[in-house]
Coordinates of C-alpha atoms in Angstrom, one line a residue:
Chain A
X1 CA 125.1 89.8 53.0
X2 CA 123.9 88.3 56.1
X3 CA 122.8 89.6 59.5
X4 CA 123.3 87.6 62.6
X5 CA 122.3 88.5 66.1
X6 CA 124.3 86.1 68.2
X7 CA 126.6 86.1 71.2
X8 CA 129.8 87.9 70.6
X9 CA 131.9 84.8 70.7
X10 CA 130.1 83.1 67.8
X11 CA 130.1 86.3 65.8
X12 CA 133.8 86.5 66.0
X13 CA 134.2 83.0 65.0
X14 CA 131.8 83.5 62.1
X15 CA 133.5 86.6 61.0
X16 CA 136.8 84.7 60.8
X17 CA 135.2 81.9 58.8
X18 CA 133.5 84.5 56.5
X19 CA 136.8 86.2 55.9
X20 CA 138.5 83.0 55.1
X21 CA 135.6 82.0 52.8
X22 CA 135.6 85.3 51.1
X23 CA 139.3 85.3 50.4
X24 CA 138.9 81.8 49.1
X25 CA 136.0 82.7 46.9
X26 CA 137.6 85.9 45.6
X27 CA 140.7 83.9 44.8
X28 CA 138.7 81.3 42.8
X29 CA 136.7 84.0 41.0
X30 CA 139.9 85.7 40.0
X31 CA 141.4 82.5 38.7
X32 CA 138.4 81.9 36.4
X33 CA 138.5 85.5 35.1
X34 CA 142.1 85.8 34.5
X35 CA 143.9 82.5 33.7
X36 CA 147.1 84.2 32.5
X37 CA 148.1 85.8 35.8
X38 CA 146.4 83.5 38.2
X39 CA 149.6 83.3 40.4
X40 CA 149.7 87.0 40.7
X41 CA 146.2 87.3 42.2
X42 CA 146.6 87.4 45.9
X43 CA 143.8 88.9 47.9
X44 CA 145.0 90.7 51.0
X45 CA 142.5 92.4 53.3
X46 CA 143.5 96.0 53.4
X47 CA 142.5 98.3 56.3
X48 CA 142.1 101.8 55.1
X49 CA 142.0 104.6 57.6
X50 CA 139.3 107.0 56.5
X51 CA 139.9 110.7 56.9
X52 CA 137.5 112.7 59.2
X53 CA 134.4 113.1 57.0
X54 CA 133.2 116.7 56.4
X55 CA 130.4 117.9 58.7
X56 CA 127.2 116.2 57.4
X57 CA 123.8 117.7 58.0
X58 CA 120.9 115.6 59.3
X59 CA 117.4 117.0 58.9
X60 CA 114.1 115.7 60.2
X61 CA 110.5 116.7 59.6
X62 CA 108.3 116.2 62.7
X63 CA 104.6 116.3 62.6
X64 CA 102.4 116.3 65.7
X65 CA 98.6 115.9 65.7
X66 CA 96.4 116.8 68.6
X67 CA 94.0 113.9 69.1
X68 CA 92.0 115.3 72.0
X69 CA 88.5 116.8 72.0
X70 CA 89.2 120.0 73.9
X71 CA 92.8 120.1 75.2
X72 CA 94.9 122.6 73.3
X73 CA 98.6 121.6 73.3
X74 CA 101.1 124.2 74.4
X75 CA 103.9 125.2 71.9
X76 CA 105.6 122.0 71.1
X77 CA 109.3 121.6 72.1
X78 CA 111.5 119.4 69.9
X79 CA 115.1 118.6 70.8
X80 CA 117.9 116.5 69.4
X81 CA 120.5 115.4 71.9
X82 CA 122.8 112.5 73.0
X83 CA 121.8 109.3 74.8
X84 CA 119.8 110.8 77.7
X85 CA 116.2 111.0 78.9
X86 CA 114.6 114.3 79.9
X87 CA 112.1 112.5 82.2
X88 CA 111.4 109.0 83.5
X89 CA 108.4 107.4 85.3
X90 CA 109.3 107.1 89.0
X91 CA 111.7 110.1 88.9
X92 CA 111.2 113.8 89.9
X93 CA 110.6 116.3 87.1
X94 CA 113.3 118.9 86.4
X95 CA 112.3 122.5 86.9
X96 CA 112.4 123.0 83.1
X97 CA 109.9 120.2 82.7
X98 CA 107.8 121.4 85.6
X99 CA 107.5 124.8 83.9
X100 CA 106.4 123.1 80.6
X101 CA 104.0 120.8 82.3
X102 CA 102.3 123.3 84.6
X103 CA 102.4 126.4 82.5
X104 CA 103.1 125.4 78.9
X105 CA 106.3 127.4 79.0
X106 CA 109.0 125.5 77.1
X107 CA 111.7 128.2 77.1
X108 CA 113.9 126.6 79.9
X109 CA 113.3 123.1 78.4
X110 CA 114.5 124.2 75.0
X111 CA 117.5 126.0 76.6
X112 CA 118.8 122.9 78.4
X113 CA 122.5 122.6 77.7
X114 CA 122.1 118.9 76.9
X115 CA 120.2 119.9 73.7
X116 CA 122.3 119.9 70.5
X117 CA 119.4 121.2 68.5
X118 CA 116.1 122.5 69.8
X119 CA 113.1 124.5 68.7
X120 CA 109.5 125.3 69.5
X121 CA 106.4 125.5 67.4
X122 CA 105.2 129.0 66.9
X123 CA 102.0 128.6 68.9
X124 CA 99.7 126.2 70.6
X125 CA 98.2 123.3 68.7
X126 CA 94.4 123.3 68.9
X127 CA 92.4 120.0 69.2
X128 CA 92.3 118.3 65.8
X129 CA 95.1 120.4 64.4
X130 CA 98.6 119.4 63.3
X131 CA 101.9 121.2 63.3
X132 CA 105.1 120.3 61.4
X133 CA 108.6 121.3 62.5
X134 CA 111.8 121.0 60.6
X135 CA 114.9 120.5 62.6
X136 CA 118.5 120.1 61.4
X137 CA 121.9 119.4 63.0
X138 CA 125.5 118.7 62.0
X139 CA 126.3 117.2 65.4
X140 CA 126.8 113.5 64.8
X141 CA 125.9 112.6 68.4
X142 CA 122.5 114.3 68.2
X143 CA 120.7 111.0 67.4
X144 CA 118.1 111.0 70.2
X145 CA 114.8 112.7 70.0
X146 CA 112.6 114.4 72.6
X147 CA 109.2 116.0 72.0
X148 CA 107.1 117.6 74.8
X149 CA 103.9 119.6 75.1
X150 CA 101.4 120.4 77.8
X151 CA 97.7 119.6 77.7
X152 CA 96.8 123.1 78.8
X153 CA 93.4 122.5 80.4
X154 CA 95.0 120.5 83.2
X155 CA 97.1 121.1 86.2
X156 CA 100.3 119.4 85.0
X157 CA 99.6 117.0 82.2
X158 CA 102.0 116.7 79.3
X159 CA 102.5 114.4 76.4
X160 CA 105.6 113.5 74.4
X161 CA 108.5 111.1 74.1
X162 CA 112.1 111.4 75.2
X163 CA 115.4 109.8 74.5
X164 CA 114.2 107.9 71.4
X165 CA 117.1 106.6 69.3
X166 CA 116.7 107.9 65.7
X167 CA 120.1 107.0 64.5
X168 CA 118.8 104.1 62.4
X169 CA 116.4 106.2 60.4
X170 CA 117.3 106.1 56.7
X171 CA 116.8 109.0 54.3
X172 CA 113.0 109.5 53.8
X173 CA 112.2 106.8 56.3
X174 CA 109.2 107.6 58.5
X175 CA 108.5 106.5 62.1
X176 CA 105.3 107.2 64.0
X177 CA 104.0 106.9 67.5
X178 CA 100.8 107.4 69.4
X179 CA 101.6 109.0 72.7
X180 CA 100.1 108.7 76.1
X181 CA 99.7 111.5 78.7
X182 CA 102.1 111.9 81.6
X183 CA 101.6 113.7 84.9
X184 CA 104.6 115.6 86.0
X185 CA 103.7 114.9 89.7
X186 CA 104.5 118.5 90.6
X187 CA 101.0 120.0 91.1
X188 CA 97.9 118.4 92.6
X189 CA 95.2 117.5 90.1
X190 CA 92.6 119.6 92.0
X191 CA 91.3 121.2 88.7
X192 CA 90.7 124.3 90.9
X193 CA 89.9 127.8 89.8
X194 CA 93.0 129.8 89.1
X195 CA 95.3 126.7 88.8
X196 CA 94.8 125.8 85.1
X197 CA 96.6 128.0 82.5
X198 CA 94.4 126.9 79.5
X199 CA 91.3 128.7 78.2
X200 CA 89.1 126.7 80.5
X201 CA 90.4 128.7 83.4
X202 CA 93.1 131.2 82.5
X203 CA 94.7 130.5 85.8
X204 CA 98.3 130.4 87.0
X205 CA 100.7 128.1 85.2
X206 CA 104.0 127.4 86.9
X207 CA 104.2 127.5 90.6
X208 CA 107.5 126.5 92.3
X209 CA 105.7 124.7 95.1
X210 CA 105.5 121.0 94.6
X211 CA 102.3 119.7 96.3
X212 CA 101.8 116.4 94.6
X213 CA 103.8 113.1 94.8
X214 CA 106.8 114.6 93.0
X215 CA 107.2 111.5 90.8
X216 CA 106.4 111.4 87.2
X217 CA 103.8 108.8 86.1
X218 CA 101.0 108.4 83.7
X219 CA 98.0 110.8 84.0
X220 CA 94.8 109.5 85.5
X221 CA 92.7 111.8 83.3
X222 CA 90.7 114.8 84.5
X223 CA 87.6 114.3 86.5
X224 CA 85.7 117.5 85.8
X225 CA 82.7 119.0 87.7
X226 CA 80.4 117.0 85.5
X227 CA 81.8 113.7 86.7
X228 CA 81.9 114.4 90.5
X229 CA 84.7 116.8 91.3
X230 CA 82.5 119.6 92.5
X231 CA 85.4 122.2 92.9
X232 CA 86.6 121.6 89.3
X233 CA 86.6 124.4 86.7
X234 CA 86.7 121.8 84.0
X235 CA 83.7 120.3 82.3
X236 CA 83.1 116.9 80.6
X237 CA 84.5 118.6 77.4
X238 CA 88.0 118.5 78.9
X239 CA 88.3 114.8 79.6
X240 CA 90.8 112.9 77.5
X241 CA 92.1 109.4 77.0
X242 CA 95.2 107.8 75.7
X243 CA 96.6 108.3 73.2
X244 CA 96.4 112.1 73.1
X245 CA 99.0 112.8 70.4
X246 CA 100.2 111.3 67.2
X247 CA 103.8 112.0 66.3
X248 CA 105.6 111.3 63.0
X249 CA 109.2 111.8 62.2
X250 CA 110.7 111.6 58.7
X251 CA 114.4 112.0 58.0
X252 CA 114.7 114.4 55.1
X253 CA 118.4 114.8 54.8
Chain B
X1 CA 116.9 85.4 64.7
X2 CA 118.8 85.2 61.5
X3 CA 118.4 86.7 58.1
X4 CA 120.4 84.8 55.6
X5 CA 120.3 85.8 52.0
X6 CA 121.7 83.8 49.1
X7 CA 125.4 83.9 48.7
X8 CA 128.0 82.1 46.6
X9 CA 129.3 80.5 49.8
X10 CA 125.9 79.4 51.0
X11 CA 127.0 75.8 51.7
X12 CA 129.5 77.0 54.2
X13 CA 126.7 78.3 56.4
X14 CA 124.4 75.3 56.4
X15 CA 125.9 73.8 59.5
X16 CA 126.0 77.1 61.3
X17 CA 122.4 77.9 60.3
X18 CA 121.3 74.6 61.8
X19 CA 123.2 75.3 65.0
X20 CA 121.5 78.7 65.3
X21 CA 118.1 77.3 64.5
X22 CA 118.4 74.6 67.2
X23 CA 119.3 77.3 69.8
X24 CA 115.8 78.7 69.5
X25 CA 114.4 75.7 71.3
X26 CA 116.7 75.9 74.2
X27 CA 116.0 77.7 77.5
X28 CA 116.1 81.5 77.4
X29 CA 117.4 84.0 80.0
X30 CA 114.9 86.8 80.5
X31 CA 115.5 90.1 82.4
X32 CA 112.2 91.6 83.2
X33 CA 111.2 95.0 84.7
X34 CA 107.6 95.8 85.6
X35 CA 106.7 99.4 86.1
X36 CA 103.6 100.7 87.8
X37 CA 102.8 103.7 85.5
X38 CA 100.1 105.1 87.6
X39 CA 100.4 107.8 90.3
X40 CA 97.5 106.6 92.4
X41 CA 97.3 102.8 92.3
X42 CA 99.3 100.2 94.2
X43 CA 99.9 96.7 92.8
X44 CA 99.7 93.7 95.2
X45 CA 102.5 91.0 94.8
X46 CA 103.1 90.5 91.1
X47 CA 103.2 87.0 89.7
X48 CA 105.0 86.4 86.4
X49 CA 105.2 83.1 84.6
X50 CA 106.6 81.5 81.5
X51 CA 104.3 78.7 80.5
X52 CA 103.2 76.5 77.6
X53 CA 101.3 78.2 74.8
X54 CA 97.9 76.7 75.8
X55 CA 98.0 77.9 79.4
X56 CA 96.3 81.1 80.6
X57 CA 96.1 82.9 83.9
X58 CA 93.0 84.6 82.5
X59 CA 91.3 85.3 79.2
X60 CA 89.2 88.3 78.5
X61 CA 85.6 87.1 77.8
X62 CA 86.0 84.0 79.9
X63 CA 85.0 83.3 83.5
X64 CA 87.8 83.8 86.1
X65 CA 89.2 80.7 87.8
X66 CA 88.9 80.6 91.6
X67 CA 92.7 81.2 91.7
X68 CA 92.4 84.3 89.6
X69 CA 89.4 85.5 91.7
X70 CA 91.4 85.1 94.9
X71 CA 94.3 87.2 93.4
X72 CA 92.0 89.9 92.0
X73 CA 89.8 90.4 95.1
X74 CA 92.5 90.1 97.7
X75 CA 96.0 90.1 96.1
X76 CA 96.7 86.5 97.2
X77 CA 98.7 84.7 94.5
X78 CA 99.2 81.4 96.2
X79 CA 96.5 79.7 94.2
X80 CA 98.0 80.9 90.9
X81 CA 101.4 79.7 92.1
X82 CA 100.1 76.2 92.7
X83 CA 98.3 76.1 89.4
X84 CA 101.3 77.2 87.5
X85 CA 103.7 74.9 89.4
X86 CA 101.5 72.0 88.5
X87 CA 101.7 73.1 84.9
X88 CA 105.5 73.1 85.0
X89 CA 105.7 76.8 84.5
X90 CA 108.8 78.9 85.3
X91 CA 107.7 81.5 88.0
X92 CA 108.7 84.7 89.6
X93 CA 106.7 85.7 92.7
X94 CA 106.5 89.1 94.4
X95 CA 109.6 90.9 93.0
X96 CA 108.7 94.1 94.8
X97 CA 108.6 92.2 98.2
X98 CA 105.2 93.5 98.8
X99 CA 103.2 96.3 97.3
X100 CA 104.5 97.9 94.1
X101 CA 103.9 101.6 94.8
X102 CA 102.8 104.2 92.3
X103 CA 105.4 104.9 89.5
X104 CA 107.8 102.3 91.0
X105 CA 109.5 99.4 89.2
X106 CA 110.6 95.9 90.1
X107 CA 113.2 93.9 88.2
X108 CA 113.9 90.2 88.1
X109 CA 115.3 87.4 86.0
X110 CA 113.4 84.5 84.7
X111 CA 114.8 81.4 82.9
X112 CA 112.2 79.7 80.8
X113 CA 112.3 76.1 79.8
X114 CA 112.0 75.3 76.1
X115 CA 108.3 74.3 76.4
X116 CA 107.4 77.5 78.2
X117 CA 107.2 79.8 75.3
X118 CA 104.6 82.3 76.6
X119 CA 104.6 84.9 79.3
X120 CA 101.8 86.0 81.6
X121 CA 101.6 88.4 84.5
X122 CA 99.0 89.4 87.1
X123 CA 98.6 91.6 90.2
X124 CA 95.6 93.2 91.9
X125 CA 95.3 96.9 91.7
X126 CA 94.4 98.9 94.8
X127 CA 92.1 100.4 95.5
X128 CA 89.6 98.3 93.7
X129 CA 87.2 95.5 94.3
X130 CA 88.5 93.0 91.8
X131 CA 90.7 94.9 89.4
X132 CA 94.0 93.6 88.2
X133 CA 96.8 94.4 85.8
X134 CA 97.3 91.5 83.5
X135 CA 99.3 90.1 80.6
X136 CA 97.7 87.0 78.9
X137 CA 100.0 84.6 77.2
X138 CA 102.4 86.9 75.3
X139 CA 104.7 84.9 73.0
X140 CA 108.3 85.3 74.1
X141 CA 110.4 86.3 71.1
X142 CA 113.2 84.0 70.0
X143 CA 115.3 87.0 68.8
X144 CA 117.6 88.5 71.4
X145 CA 116.7 92.1 72.2
X146 CA 114.6 94.4 74.4
X147 CA 110.9 94.4 74.1
X148 CA 108.3 96.7 75.7
X149 CA 104.7 95.7 76.4
X150 CA 102.1 98.0 77.9
X151 CA 99.5 96.4 80.1
X152 CA 95.8 97.3 80.8
X153 CA 93.7 97.0 83.9
X154 CA 91.1 94.2 83.9
X155 CA 88.1 93.4 86.0
X156 CA 87.8 89.8 87.1
X157 CA 84.0 90.0 87.0
X158 CA 83.7 88.2 90.3
X159 CA 82.7 91.1 92.6
X160 CA 80.4 94.2 92.5
X161 CA 82.5 97.4 92.2
X162 CA 80.9 99.0 95.3
X163 CA 84.2 101.0 95.8
X164 CA 83.9 100.9 99.6
X165 CA 86.1 99.4 102.3
X166 CA 85.5 95.8 102.9
X167 CA 87.0 92.4 102.5
X168 CA 89.8 90.9 100.4
X169 CA 88.5 87.4 100.8
X170 CA 87.1 85.8 97.6
X171 CA 83.3 86.2 97.5
X172 CA 83.1 88.8 100.1
X173 CA 82.1 92.4 99.3
X174 CA 84.2 95.5 99.5
X175 CA 87.8 96.5 98.9
X176 CA 90.8 95.3 101.0
X177 CA 92.7 98.2 102.5
X178 CA 96.2 97.3 103.7
X179 CA 97.8 99.7 106.1
X180 CA 99.9 101.7 103.6
X181 CA 96.7 102.7 101.8
X182 CA 94.6 103.4 104.9
X183 CA 95.1 107.2 105.0
X184 CA 94.5 107.7 101.3
X185 CA 91.1 105.9 101.1
X186 CA 87.9 107.4 102.2
X187 CA 85.2 106.2 104.7
X188 CA 81.5 105.8 105.0
X189 CA 80.8 105.4 101.3
X190 CA 77.3 104.1 100.6
X191 CA 78.4 102.0 97.7
X192 CA 78.5 102.7 94.0
X193 CA 76.7 99.5 92.9
X194 CA 75.9 96.0 94.3
X195 CA 75.6 94.4 90.9
X196 CA 78.2 92.7 88.7
X197 CA 76.2 92.0 85.6
X198 CA 79.3 91.1 83.4
X199 CA 80.7 88.1 85.3
X200 CA 83.4 87.4 82.7
X201 CA 86.9 88.9 82.7
X202 CA 86.8 92.3 81.0
X203 CA 88.7 95.5 80.6
X204 CA 88.0 97.5 83.8
X205 CA 85.6 100.4 83.2
X206 CA 87.6 102.5 85.7
X207 CA 86.6 103.6 89.2
X208 CA 84.0 106.3 89.7
X209 CA 85.3 107.6 93.0
X210 CA 84.1 110.8 94.6
X211 CA 85.5 114.0 96.2
X212 CA 84.3 113.2 99.7
X213 CA 86.7 111.3 102.0
X214 CA 84.1 110.8 104.8
X215 CA 80.8 110.3 102.9
X216 CA 79.5 110.0 99.3
X217 CA 79.0 106.8 97.3
X218 CA 82.7 105.8 97.0
X219 CA 85.7 105.5 99.3
X220 CA 87.9 106.0 96.2
X221 CA 89.4 109.5 95.7
X222 CA 88.3 110.5 92.2
X223 CA 91.2 112.9 91.5
X224 CA 94.0 110.6 92.6
X225 CA 93.0 106.9 92.4
X226 CA 91.4 106.7 89.0
X227 CA 93.5 105.7 85.9
X228 CA 93.7 105.6 82.2
X229 CA 95.2 102.6 80.4
X230 CA 97.9 101.5 80.1
X231 CA 98.6 101.1 83.9
X232 CA 101.9 99.1 83.6
X233 CA 104.9 98.8 81.4
X234 CA 106.8 95.5 81.0
X235 CA 110.3 95.6 79.7
X236 CA 111.6 92.2 78.7
X237 CA 115.2 91.6 77.6
X238 CA 115.8 88.3 75.9
X239 CA 119.5 87.5 76.1

């Protein structure tokens, strides 16, 4: 076998040459193996129309590790879907993503109609801990992965990946990422009392008001009161850096 | 790229294989998108160049050229353009037609000559004294496909990071403040430091900033204009 990545034109030409070559080779091979009926051996390419295959199940095991010092991760949302991205740098966050990023509430995010399979981890993932989720689908188009979770001792920081093509994963093949932290851009990073839902504050999560730039970007990190933001409820403990999450996916079926 | 395994009709491919091999030394068509990943930094006009493997716009651990210093302290890329033009590089200048705002992207095409096998990029980050986002001599793949490269923020090592309003001219203290940034940058900072003890190009240690827009040490807003690496994403499609 051979694999070429070439312009379409050349590939077509090559395919034709290949076909001719294979027919020729098969013809020769047949002659050698079977002298008596050499004349009868005619190789004709046959196009077989395959019947609709029975519904096949695809299963994946997804393990997420919290790499931070003191940022618990909200219940982890995992979704399989078609070729789409649930967020993009430079775009506004959906309300579902805003709820996840400001309050750690992934219910709307998981319920998005574009999801073909979706689930949540049972609880938050503490610093240093890992969680494994098993997700299955029989939908052949569900070949794109999204994972999202909030860093809960922040205003609106989240980590994850979205719209990653997993169609090429072979059985038992593993793929792994180290993920950076996004800012949903929907809430100012004032780190103020009552605005942070995590244990550092116990404040309000989702607030429909969007008082930041309303564009998703990478997070600039928390400042904390120890590093010069006098009104912050956070301490030096809550600072983080990229990457914040390690994610591994294995196709198990 | 090609992966050819042994086959009974190997000889039939010899000519083809040679043809494909030779194509790798021809000019390439690149489609490039640069994304400012940050929510609080602007990039000054971006310069991107395909150049010979032994050329560098900058190297971590080496002194900045005057041309790099001029870009990193004031966003002026004309010196780098001259330098690269003299080295027969293929250039793209200023794809955003000015500042590349937070979270925004700029896209452009670049055709690189066969000798220009490596890609570099630079743009000053604002607000900063001499910070820049950079890519140093990344080997352009021969295989068609889309590649993603994440870029870090560097410090040119040519100016003290006082973090207060000042000049964009090389060798002059302070940060340049173009009009679009004027309202978001503080005033009357007393200066974070007047020393630059590491005078070689290095990974930027980040800005300190403060939470006082009219006083304090820094004119940088610490909850908006700081950053974590990476600060930019480069998406390169080799056709």
